[in-house]
Amino acid sequence: MLYIVDDVTGECLAAIPDTSISGHRVARELTALLERRGKPNMIVSDHGTEFTSNAILAWSKEHKVEWHYIAPGKPMQNGYIESFNGRMRDELLNENLFIGRSCPQRHRRMGGRLQSCFITPIFLCY
């Protein structure tokens, strides 16, 4: 699951369900989000491979968006998103039963909000 959260408002701008999310997919989702919401001053994420890929480095440079990585092994440097993930997991994943791998994608297409066990958060700082 890829969550994109506005650091100022706490609004979850996107929740992208998938079992594996590549750097190219993250870049595509961020481009779509930028078209709807405008460019953030900074993006904060962990060091996941999807965020350290060449696709993300190129995207960040092309769109002139600063990308800040939290220190490895220091999730509390991004404490709000850790709390957000916990709430989403407790209030949605533990309360919903998804049958099959395509269920979360179908649920998303129908406009539902959901959580999967694959949590990949990033913050947009406007």
mmCIF file of N, CA and C in Angstrom:
data_model
loop_
_atom_site.group_PDB
_atom_site.id
_atom_site.type_symbol
_atom_site.label_atom_id
_atom_site.label_comp_id
_atom_site.label_asym_id
_atom_site.label_seq_id
_atom_site.Cartn_x
_atom_site.Cartn_y
_atom_site.Cartn_z
ATOM 1 N N MET A 1 0.847 -1.171 0.000
ATOM 2 C CA MET A 1 0.000 0.000 0.000
ATOM 3 C C MET A 1 0.890 1.229 0.000
ATOM 4 N N LEU A 2 0.612 2.144 -0.874
ATOM 5 C CA LEU A 2 1.328 3.412 -0.892
ATOM 6 C C LEU A 2 0.379 4.493 -0.406
ATOM 7 N N TYR A 3 0.745 5.133 0.694
ATOM 8 C CA TYR A 3 -0.019 6.271 1.197
ATOM 9 C C TYR A 3 0.754 7.536 0.887
ATOM 10 N N ILE A 4 0.055 8.536 0.398
ATOM 11 C CA ILE A 4 0.650 9.854 0.206
ATOM 12 C C ILE A 4 -0.159 10.809 1.073
ATOM 13 N N VAL A 5 0.515 11.402 2.055
ATOM 14 C CA VAL A 5 -0.153 12.212 3.073
ATOM 15 C C VAL A 5 0.412 13.619 3.065
ATOM 16 N N ASP A 6 -0.473 14.616 3.148
ATOM 17 C CA ASP A 6 -0.064 16.011 3.268
ATOM 18 C C ASP A 6 0.387 16.244 4.705
ATOM 19 N N ASP A 7 1.627 16.667 4.874
ATOM 20 C CA ASP A 7 2.212 16.842 6.205
ATOM 21 C C ASP A 7 1.532 17.949 7.002
ATOM 22 N N VAL A 8 1.012 18.951 6.321
ATOM 23 C CA VAL A 8 0.403 20.091 7.013
ATOM 24 C C VAL A 8 -1.016 19.781 7.459
ATOM 25 N N THR A 9 -1.848 19.279 6.545
ATOM 26 C CA THR A 9 -3.252 19.050 6.868
ATOM 27 C C THR A 9 -3.518 17.659 7.431
ATOM 28 N N GLY A 10 -2.592 16.718 7.199
ATOM 29 C CA GLY A 10 -2.807 15.346 7.633
ATOM 30 C C GLY A 10 -3.727 14.582 6.701
ATOM 31 N N GLU A 11 -4.103 15.190 5.592
ATOM 32 C CA GLU A 11 -5.012 14.569 4.637
ATOM 33 C C GLU A 11 -4.288 13.473 3.854
ATOM 34 N N CYS A 12 -4.935 12.335 3.726
ATOM 35 C CA CYS A 12 -4.401 11.257 2.899
ATOM 36 C C CYS A 12 -4.793 11.579 1.454
ATOM 37 N N LEU A 13 -3.816 12.007 0.663
ATOM 38 C CA LEU A 13 -4.075 12.437 -0.711
ATOM 39 C C LEU A 13 -4.220 11.263 -1.661
ATOM 40 N N ALA A 14 -3.600 10.153 -1.345
ATOM 41 C CA ALA A 14 -3.708 8.967 -2.194
ATOM 42 C C ALA A 14 -3.436 7.726 -1.373
ATOM 43 N N ALA A 15 -4.147 6.669 -1.708
ATOM 44 C CA ALA A 15 -3.926 5.352 -1.114
ATOM 45 C C ALA A 15 -3.937 4.365 -2.277
ATOM 46 N N ILE A 16 -2.774 3.884 -2.641
ATOM 47 C CA ILE A 16 -2.637 3.028 -3.810
ATOM 48 C C ILE A 16 -2.371 1.602 -3.358
ATOM 49 N N PRO A 17 -3.340 0.701 -3.544
ATOM 50 C CA PRO A 17 -3.163 -0.689 -3.111
ATOM 51 C C PRO A 17 -2.455 -1.506 -4.179
ATOM 52 N N ASP A 18 -1.485 -2.275 -3.767
ATOM 53 C CA ASP A 18 -0.809 -3.212 -4.652
ATOM 54 C C ASP A 18 0.105 -4.079 -3.806
ATOM 55 N N THR A 19 0.469 -5.225 -4.321
ATOM 56 C CA THR A 19 1.366 -6.106 -3.574
ATOM 57 C C THR A 19 2.817 -5.708 -3.761
ATOM 58 N N SER A 20 3.112 -4.968 -4.828
ATOM 59 C CA SER A 20 4.473 -4.508 -5.093
ATOM 60 C C SER A 20 4.382 -3.192 -5.851
ATOM 61 N N ILE A 21 5.081 -2.178 -5.365
ATOM 62 C CA ILE A 21 5.021 -0.862 -6.005
ATOM 63 C C ILE A 21 6.434 -0.467 -6.406
ATOM 64 N N SER A 22 6.634 -0.248 -7.693
ATOM 65 C CA SER A 22 7.958 0.106 -8.214
ATOM 66 C C SER A 22 8.164 1.612 -8.164
ATOM 67 N N GLY A 23 9.399 2.028 -8.367
ATOM 68 C CA GLY A 23 9.704 3.449 -8.447
ATOM 69 C C GLY A 23 8.979 4.113 -9.593
ATOM 70 N N HIS A 24 8.836 3.403 -10.724
ATOM 71 C CA HIS A 24 8.100 3.962 -11.870
ATOM 72 C C HIS A 24 6.635 4.195 -11.509
ATOM 73 N N ARG A 25 6.059 3.261 -10.755
ATOM 74 C CA ARG A 25 4.654 3.413 -10.338
ATOM 75 C C ARG A 25 4.507 4.592 -9.376
ATOM 76 N N VAL A 26 5.445 4.739 -8.439
ATOM 77 C CA VAL A 26 5.418 5.864 -7.505
ATOM 78 C C VAL A 26 5.509 7.172 -8.288
ATOM 79 N N ALA A 27 6.422 7.242 -9.248
ATOM 80 C CA ALA A 27 6.592 8.453 -10.058
ATOM 81 C C ALA A 27 5.309 8.767 -10.826
ATOM 82 N N ARG A 28 4.682 7.755 -11.391
ATOM 83 C CA ARG A 28 3.429 7.960 -12.137
ATOM 84 C C ARG A 28 2.323 8.489 -11.221
ATOM 85 N N GLU A 29 2.215 7.905 -10.019
ATOM 86 C CA GLU A 29 1.186 8.354 -9.069
ATOM 87 C C GLU A 29 1.473 9.775 -8.591
ATOM 88 N N LEU A 30 2.737 10.102 -8.345
ATOM 89 C CA LEU A 30 3.089 11.453 -7.918
ATOM 90 C C LEU A 30 2.812 12.481 -9.010
ATOM 91 N N THR A 31 3.092 12.124 -10.259
ATOM 92 C CA THR A 31 2.814 13.039 -11.373
ATOM 93 C C THR A 31 1.324 13.324 -11.455
ATOM 94 N N ALA A 32 0.503 12.302 -11.333
ATOM 95 C CA ALA A 32 -0.950 12.489 -11.357
ATOM 96 C C ALA A 32 -1.403 13.369 -10.194
ATOM 97 N N LEU A 33 -0.810 13.147 -9.033
ATOM 98 C CA LEU A 33 -1.163 13.943 -7.859
ATOM 99 C C LEU A 33 -0.743 15.401 -8.029
ATOM 100 N N LEU A 34 0.423 15.631 -8.607
ATOM 101 C CA LEU A 34 0.888 17.001 -8.838
ATOM 102 C C LEU A 34 -0.028 17.744 -9.798
ATOM 103 N N GLU A 35 -0.575 17.048 -10.772
ATOM 104 C CA GLU A 35 -1.511 17.676 -11.708
ATOM 105 C C GLU A 35 -2.782 18.118 -10.994
ATOM 106 N N ARG A 36 -3.200 17.361 -9.983
ATOM 107 C CA ARG A 36 -4.415 17.707 -9.238
ATOM 108 C C ARG A 36 -4.170 18.714 -8.119
ATOM 109 N N ARG A 37 -3.033 18.600 -7.424
ATOM 110 C CA ARG A 37 -2.818 19.379 -6.204
ATOM 111 C C ARG A 37 -1.704 20.414 -6.270
ATOM 112 N N GLY A 38 -0.877 20.365 -7.299
ATOM 113 C CA GLY A 38 0.254 21.275 -7.372
ATOM 114 C C GLY A 38 1.500 20.642 -6.777
ATOM 115 N N LYS A 39 2.620 21.358 -6.904
ATOM 116 C CA LYS A 39 3.919 20.828 -6.498
ATOM 117 C C LYS A 39 4.198 21.114 -5.023
ATOM 118 N N PRO A 40 4.636 20.090 -4.279
ATOM 119 C CA PRO A 40 5.018 20.320 -2.880
ATOM 120 C C PRO A 40 6.427 20.899 -2.806
ATOM 121 N N ASN A 41 6.763 21.473 -1.683
ATOM 122 C CA ASN A 41 8.124 21.957 -1.470
ATOM 123 C C ASN A 41 9.093 20.807 -1.252
ATOM 124 N N MET A 42 8.624 19.747 -0.607
ATOM 125 C CA MET A 42 9.497 18.632 -0.251
ATOM 126 C C MET A 42 8.672 17.361 -0.113
ATOM 127 N N ILE A 43 9.316 16.234 -0.359
ATOM 128 C CA ILE A 43 8.724 14.923 -0.105
ATOM 129 C C ILE A 43 9.627 14.216 0.894
ATOM 130 N N VAL A 44 9.016 13.590 1.894
ATOM 131 C CA VAL A 44 9.761 12.868 2.927
ATOM 132 C C VAL A 44 9.356 11.396 2.852
ATOM 133 N N SER A 45 10.349 10.520 2.840
ATOM 134 C CA SER A 45 10.055 9.086 2.803
ATOM 135 C C SER A 45 11.162 8.313 3.513
ATOM 136 N N ASP A 46 10.940 7.015 3.616
ATOM 137 C CA ASP A 46 11.998 6.150 4.125
ATOM 138 C C ASP A 46 12.920 5.769 2.967
ATOM 139 N N HIS A 47 13.809 4.817 3.207
ATOM 140 C CA HIS A 47 14.784 4.411 2.187
ATOM 141 C C HIS A 47 14.337 3.180 1.412
ATOM 142 N N GLY A 48 13.039 2.978 1.277
ATOM 143 C CA GLY A 48 12.551 1.826 0.516
ATOM 144 C C GLY A 48 13.079 1.853 -0.912
ATOM 145 N N THR A 49 13.228 0.686 -1.491
ATOM 146 C CA THR A 49 13.797 0.616 -2.839
ATOM 147 C C THR A 49 12.973 1.376 -3.859
ATOM 148 N N GLU A 50 11.667 1.462 -3.638
ATOM 149 C CA GLU A 50 10.833 2.216 -4.576
ATOM 150 C C GLU A 50 11.121 3.714 -4.518
ATOM 151 N N PHE A 51 11.680 4.196 -3.408
ATOM 152 C CA PHE A 51 11.979 5.624 -3.263
ATOM 153 C C PHE A 51 13.429 5.971 -3.569
ATOM 154 N N THR A 52 14.289 4.984 -3.625
ATOM 155 C CA THR A 52 15.698 5.245 -3.933
ATOM 156 C C THR A 52 16.050 4.814 -5.353
ATOM 157 N N SER A 53 15.049 4.449 -6.126
ATOM 158 C CA SER A 53 15.287 3.987 -7.494
ATOM 159 C C SER A 53 15.674 5.147 -8.407
ATOM 160 N N ASN A 54 16.258 4.802 -9.540
ATOM 161 C CA ASN A 54 16.616 5.815 -10.537
ATOM 162 C C ASN A 54 15.379 6.554 -11.043
ATOM 163 N N ALA A 55 14.238 5.859 -11.096
ATOM 164 C CA ALA A 55 13.002 6.495 -11.561
ATOM 165 C C ALA A 55 12.609 7.653 -10.638
ATOM 166 N N ILE A 56 12.736 7.468 -9.343
ATOM 167 C CA ILE A 56 12.370 8.525 -8.388
ATOM 168 C C ILE A 56 13.405 9.642 -8.396
ATOM 169 N N LEU A 57 14.681 9.274 -8.471
ATOM 170 C CA LEU A 57 15.715 10.308 -8.530
ATOM 171 C C LEU A 57 15.519 11.186 -9.759
ATOM 172 N N ALA A 58 15.205 10.568 -10.901
ATOM 173 C CA ALA A 58 14.957 11.337 -12.133
ATOM 174 C C ALA A 58 13.685 12.172 -12.004
ATOM 175 N N TRP A 59 12.634 11.592 -11.414
ATOM 176 C CA TRP A 59 11.379 12.326 -11.250
ATOM 177 C C TRP A 59 11.599 13.555 -10.375
ATOM 178 N N SER A 60 12.282 13.375 -9.263
ATOM 179 C CA SER A 60 12.539 14.474 -8.335
ATOM 180 C C SER A 60 13.323 15.597 -9.015
ATOM 181 N N LYS A 61 14.309 15.229 -9.791
ATOM 182 C CA LYS A 61 15.116 16.228 -10.499
ATOM 183 C C LYS A 61 14.299 16.928 -11.585
ATOM 184 N N GLU A 62 13.545 16.146 -12.343
ATOM 185 C CA GLU A 62 12.731 16.704 -13.433
ATOM 186 C C GLU A 62 11.678 17.680 -12.920
ATOM 187 N N HIS A 63 11.045 17.350 -11.795
ATOM 188 C CA HIS A 63 9.968 18.186 -11.250
ATOM 189 C C HIS A 63 10.474 19.207 -10.236
ATOM 190 N N LYS A 64 11.786 19.198 -9.987
ATOM 191 C CA LYS A 64 12.408 20.139 -9.049
ATOM 192 C C LYS A 64 11.728 20.102 -7.676
ATOM 193 N N VAL A 65 11.575 18.886 -7.167
ATOM 194 C CA VAL A 65 10.990 18.671 -5.846
ATOM 195 C C VAL A 65 12.074 18.069 -4.961
ATOM 196 N N GLU A 66 12.343 18.715 -3.829
ATOM 197 C CA GLU A 66 13.345 18.195 -2.892
ATOM 198 C C GLU A 66 12.815 16.916 -2.254
ATOM 199 N N TRP A 67 13.676 15.913 -2.151
ATOM 200 C CA TRP A 67 13.293 14.631 -1.549
ATOM 201 C C TRP A 67 14.157 14.413 -0.324
ATOM 202 N N HIS A 68 13.535 14.241 0.832
ATOM 203 C CA HIS A 68 14.261 14.027 2.086
ATOM 204 C C HIS A 68 13.999 12.605 2.566
ATOM 205 N N TYR A 69 15.079 11.900 2.864
ATOM 206 C CA TYR A 69 14.964 10.543 3.402
ATOM 207 C C TYR A 69 15.192 10.578 4.907
ATOM 208 N N ILE A 70 14.322 9.902 5.657
ATOM 209 C CA ILE A 70 14.548 9.799 7.094
ATOM 210 C C ILE A 70 15.747 8.886 7.309
ATOM 211 N N ALA A 71 16.382 8.990 8.463
ATOM 212 C CA ALA A 71 17.545 8.154 8.772
ATOM 213 C C ALA A 71 17.118 6.689 8.850
ATOM 214 N N PRO A 72 17.920 5.789 8.302
ATOM 215 C CA PRO A 72 17.583 4.362 8.375
ATOM 216 C C PRO A 72 17.406 3.911 9.827
ATOM 217 N N GLY A 73 16.349 3.154 10.054
ATOM 218 C CA GLY A 73 16.094 2.632 11.396
ATOM 219 C C GLY A 73 15.536 3.655 12.367
ATOM 220 N N LYS A 74 15.098 4.812 11.870
ATOM 221 C CA LYS A 74 14.553 5.875 12.728
ATOM 222 C C LYS A 74 13.141 6.254 12.280
ATOM 223 N N PRO A 75 12.168 5.340 12.391
ATOM 224 C CA PRO A 75 10.820 5.643 11.908
ATOM 225 C C PRO A 75 10.158 6.816 12.627
ATOM 226 N N MET A 76 10.604 7.131 13.846
ATOM 227 C CA MET A 76 9.975 8.245 14.554
ATOM 228 C C MET A 76 10.352 9.596 13.963
ATOM 229 N N GLN A 77 11.317 9.638 13.044
ATOM 230 C CA GLN A 77 11.572 10.887 12.326
ATOM 231 C C GLN A 77 10.405 11.205 11.397
ATOM 232 N N ASN A 78 9.570 10.221 11.172
ATOM 233 C CA ASN A 78 8.364 10.385 10.378
ATOM 234 C C ASN A 78 7.200 9.876 11.229
ATOM 235 N N GLY A 79 7.150 10.334 12.479
ATOM 236 C CA GLY A 79 6.227 9.807 13.473
ATOM 237 C C GLY A 79 4.762 9.905 13.119
ATOM 238 N N TYR A 80 4.348 11.007 12.476
ATOM 239 C CA TYR A 80 2.930 11.142 12.142
ATOM 240 C C TYR A 80 2.491 10.019 11.215
ATOM 241 N N ILE A 81 3.295 9.726 10.201
ATOM 242 C CA ILE A 81 2.894 8.685 9.252
ATOM 243 C C ILE A 81 2.911 7.314 9.912
ATOM 244 N N GLU A 82 3.801 7.093 10.855
ATOM 245 C CA GLU A 82 3.801 5.816 11.579
ATOM 246 C C GLU A 82 2.498 5.669 12.363
ATOM 247 N N SER A 83 2.060 6.742 12.988
ATOM 248 C CA SER A 83 0.789 6.736 13.703
ATOM 249 C C SER A 83 -0.379 6.549 12.736
ATOM 250 N N PHE A 84 -0.306 7.240 11.601
ATOM 251 C CA PHE A 84 -1.334 7.127 10.567
ATOM 252 C C PHE A 84 -1.445 5.676 10.098
ATOM 253 N N ASN A 85 -0.297 5.043 9.836
ATOM 254 C CA ASN A 85 -0.299 3.647 9.392
ATOM 255 C C ASN A 85 -0.936 2.741 10.431
ATOM 256 N N GLY A 86 -0.611 2.964 11.691
ATOM 257 C CA GLY A 86 -1.187 2.155 12.757
ATOM 258 C C GLY A 86 -2.696 2.289 12.825
ATOM 259 N N ARG A 87 -3.187 3.513 12.709
ATOM 260 C CA ARG A 87 -4.642 3.732 12.726
ATOM 261 C C ARG A 87 -5.308 3.087 11.518
ATOM 262 N N MET A 88 -4.709 3.244 10.332
ATOM 263 C CA MET A 88 -5.294 2.638 9.136
ATOM 264 C C MET A 88 -5.328 1.116 9.276
ATOM 265 N N ARG A 89 -4.255 0.552 9.801
ATOM 266 C CA ARG A 89 -4.193 -0.897 9.980
ATOM 267 C C ARG A 89 -5.259 -1.343 10.987
ATOM 268 N N ASP A 90 -5.339 -0.667 12.133
ATOM 269 C CA ASP A 90 -6.291 -1.061 13.172
ATOM 270 C C ASP A 90 -7.735 -0.841 12.755
ATOM 271 N N GLU A 91 -8.009 0.284 12.103
ATOM 272 C CA GLU A 91 -9.393 0.645 11.804
ATOM 273 C C GLU A 91 -9.902 0.083 10.494
ATOM 274 N N LEU A 92 -8.999 -0.299 9.575
ATOM 275 C CA LEU A 92 -9.456 -0.823 8.293
ATOM 276 C C LEU A 92 -9.033 -2.258 8.046
ATOM 277 N N LEU A 93 -7.738 -2.509 8.074
ATOM 278 C CA LEU A 93 -7.278 -3.864 7.758
ATOM 279 C C LEU A 93 -7.839 -4.881 8.734
ATOM 280 N N ASN A 94 -7.798 -4.571 9.992
ATOM 281 C CA ASN A 94 -8.278 -5.518 10.990
ATOM 282 C C ASN A 94 -9.798 -5.619 11.012
ATOM 283 N N GLU A 95 -10.482 -4.698 10.350
ATOM 284 C CA GLU A 95 -11.939 -4.686 10.355
ATOM 285 C C GLU A 95 -12.548 -5.141 9.037
ATOM 286 N N ASN A 96 -11.724 -5.388 8.011
ATOM 287 C CA ASN A 96 -12.221 -5.775 6.697
ATOM 288 C C ASN A 96 -11.593 -7.078 6.261
ATOM 289 N N LEU A 97 -12.340 -7.839 5.517
ATOM 290 C CA LEU A 97 -11.850 -9.086 4.959
ATOM 291 C C LEU A 97 -11.793 -8.928 3.452
ATOM 292 N N PHE A 98 -10.615 -9.074 2.875
ATOM 293 C CA PHE A 98 -10.451 -8.979 1.439
ATOM 294 C C PHE A 98 -10.199 -10.382 0.903
ATOM 295 N N ILE A 99 -11.020 -10.790 -0.044
ATOM 296 C CA ILE A 99 -10.913 -12.129 -0.599
ATOM 297 C C ILE A 99 -10.170 -12.048 -1.922
ATOM 298 N N GLY A 100 -8.977 -12.578 -1.955
ATOM 299 C CA GLY A 100 -8.182 -12.578 -3.174
ATOM 300 C C GLY A 100 -7.360 -11.314 -3.315
ATOM 301 N N ARG A 101 -6.333 -11.388 -4.170
ATOM 302 C CA ARG A 101 -5.421 -10.259 -4.351
ATOM 303 C C ARG A 101 -6.044 -9.092 -5.091
ATOM 304 N N SER A 102 -7.005 -9.356 -5.954
ATOM 305 C CA SER A 102 -7.580 -8.261 -6.739
ATOM 306 C C SER A 102 -8.642 -7.485 -5.966
ATOM 307 N N CYS A 103 -9.084 -8.000 -4.826
ATOM 308 C CA CYS A 103 -10.134 -7.332 -4.052
ATOM 309 C C CYS A 103 -9.771 -5.898 -3.667
ATOM 310 N N PRO A 104 -8.563 -5.607 -3.133
ATOM 311 C CA PRO A 104 -8.251 -4.217 -2.801
ATOM 312 C C PRO A 104 -8.253 -3.293 -4.023
ATOM 313 N N GLN A 105 -7.785 -3.789 -5.177
ATOM 314 C CA GLN A 105 -7.799 -2.954 -6.369
ATOM 315 C C GLN A 105 -9.232 -2.661 -6.808
ATOM 316 N N ARG A 106 -10.108 -3.684 -6.754
ATOM 317 C CA ARG A 106 -11.520 -3.456 -7.111
ATOM 318 C C ARG A 106 -12.153 -2.483 -6.129
ATOM 319 N N HIS A 107 -11.849 -2.640 -4.854
ATOM 320 C CA HIS A 107 -12.393 -1.767 -3.820
ATOM 321 C C HIS A 107 -11.975 -0.320 -4.078
ATOM 322 N N ARG A 108 -10.719 -0.113 -4.479
ATOM 323 C CA ARG A 108 -10.215 1.235 -4.768
ATOM 324 C C ARG A 108 -10.939 1.830 -5.968
ATOM 325 N N ARG A 109 -11.142 1.014 -7.029
ATOM 326 C CA ARG A 109 -11.820 1.531 -8.222
ATOM 327 C C ARG A 109 -13.245 1.965 -7.904
ATOM 328 N N MET A 110 -13.845 1.347 -6.885
ATOM 329 C CA MET A 110 -15.193 1.716 -6.487
ATOM 330 C C MET A 110 -15.197 2.895 -5.523
ATOM 331 N N GLY A 111 -14.034 3.464 -5.251
ATOM 332 C CA GLY A 111 -13.978 4.645 -4.399
ATOM 333 C C GLY A 111 -13.805 4.354 -2.932
ATOM 334 N N GLY A 112 -13.603 3.101 -2.575
ATOM 335 C CA GLY A 112 -13.444 2.754 -1.171
ATOM 336 C C GLY A 112 -12.057 3.063 -0.663
ATOM 337 N N ARG A 113 -11.934 3.174 0.638
ATOM 338 C CA ARG A 113 -10.634 3.335 1.280
ATOM 339 C C ARG A 113 -10.286 2.000 1.907
ATOM 340 N N LEU A 114 -9.020 1.639 1.822
ATOM 341 C CA LEU A 114 -8.641 0.343 2.347
ATOM 342 C C LEU A 114 -7.200 0.337 2.794
ATOM 343 N N GLN A 115 -6.789 -0.754 3.366
ATOM 344 C CA GLN A 115 -5.437 -0.937 3.888
ATOM 345 C C GLN A 115 -4.989 -2.332 3.513
ATOM 346 N N SER A 116 -3.745 -2.491 3.223
ATOM 347 C CA SER A 116 -3.203 -3.825 3.026
ATOM 348 C C SER A 116 -2.006 -3.979 3.945
ATOM 349 N N CYS A 117 -1.426 -5.166 3.967
ATOM 350 C CA CYS A 117 -0.277 -5.372 4.839
ATOM 351 C C CYS A 117 0.992 -4.780 4.237
ATOM 352 N N PHE A 118 0.945 -4.234 3.031
ATOM 353 C CA PHE A 118 2.098 -3.587 2.414
ATOM 354 C C PHE A 118 1.947 -2.088 2.598
ATOM 355 N N ILE A 119 2.639 -1.509 3.566
ATOM 356 C CA ILE A 119 2.481 -0.099 3.900
ATOM 357 C C ILE A 119 3.742 0.649 3.501
ATOM 358 N N THR A 120 3.589 1.599 2.585
ATOM 359 C CA THR A 120 4.715 2.380 2.110
ATOM 360 C C THR A 120 4.316 3.843 2.145
ATOM 361 N N PRO A 121 4.628 4.540 3.228
ATOM 362 C CA PRO A 121 4.160 5.915 3.358
ATOM 363 C C PRO A 121 5.168 6.948 2.861
ATOM 364 N N ILE A 122 4.669 8.039 2.323
ATOM 365 C CA ILE A 122 5.494 9.212 2.065
ATOM 366 C C ILE A 122 4.692 10.443 2.440
ATOM 367 N N PHE A 123 5.386 11.514 2.749
ATOM 368 C CA PHE A 123 4.762 12.776 3.081
ATOM 369 C C PHE A 123 5.045 13.790 2.003
ATOM 370 N N LEU A 124 4.047 14.581 1.696
ATOM 371 C CA LEU A 124 4.243 15.752 0.838
ATOM 372 C C LEU A 124 4.202 16.965 1.737
ATOM 373 N N CYS A 125 5.192 17.810 1.661
ATOM 374 C CA CYS A 125 5.248 19.011 2.488
ATOM 375 C C CYS A 125 5.033 20.214 1.585
ATOM 376 N N TYR A 126 3.889 20.844 1.691
ATOM 377 C CA TYR A 126 3.581 22.008 0.854
ATOM 378 C C TYR A 126 4.033 23.282 1.518
#
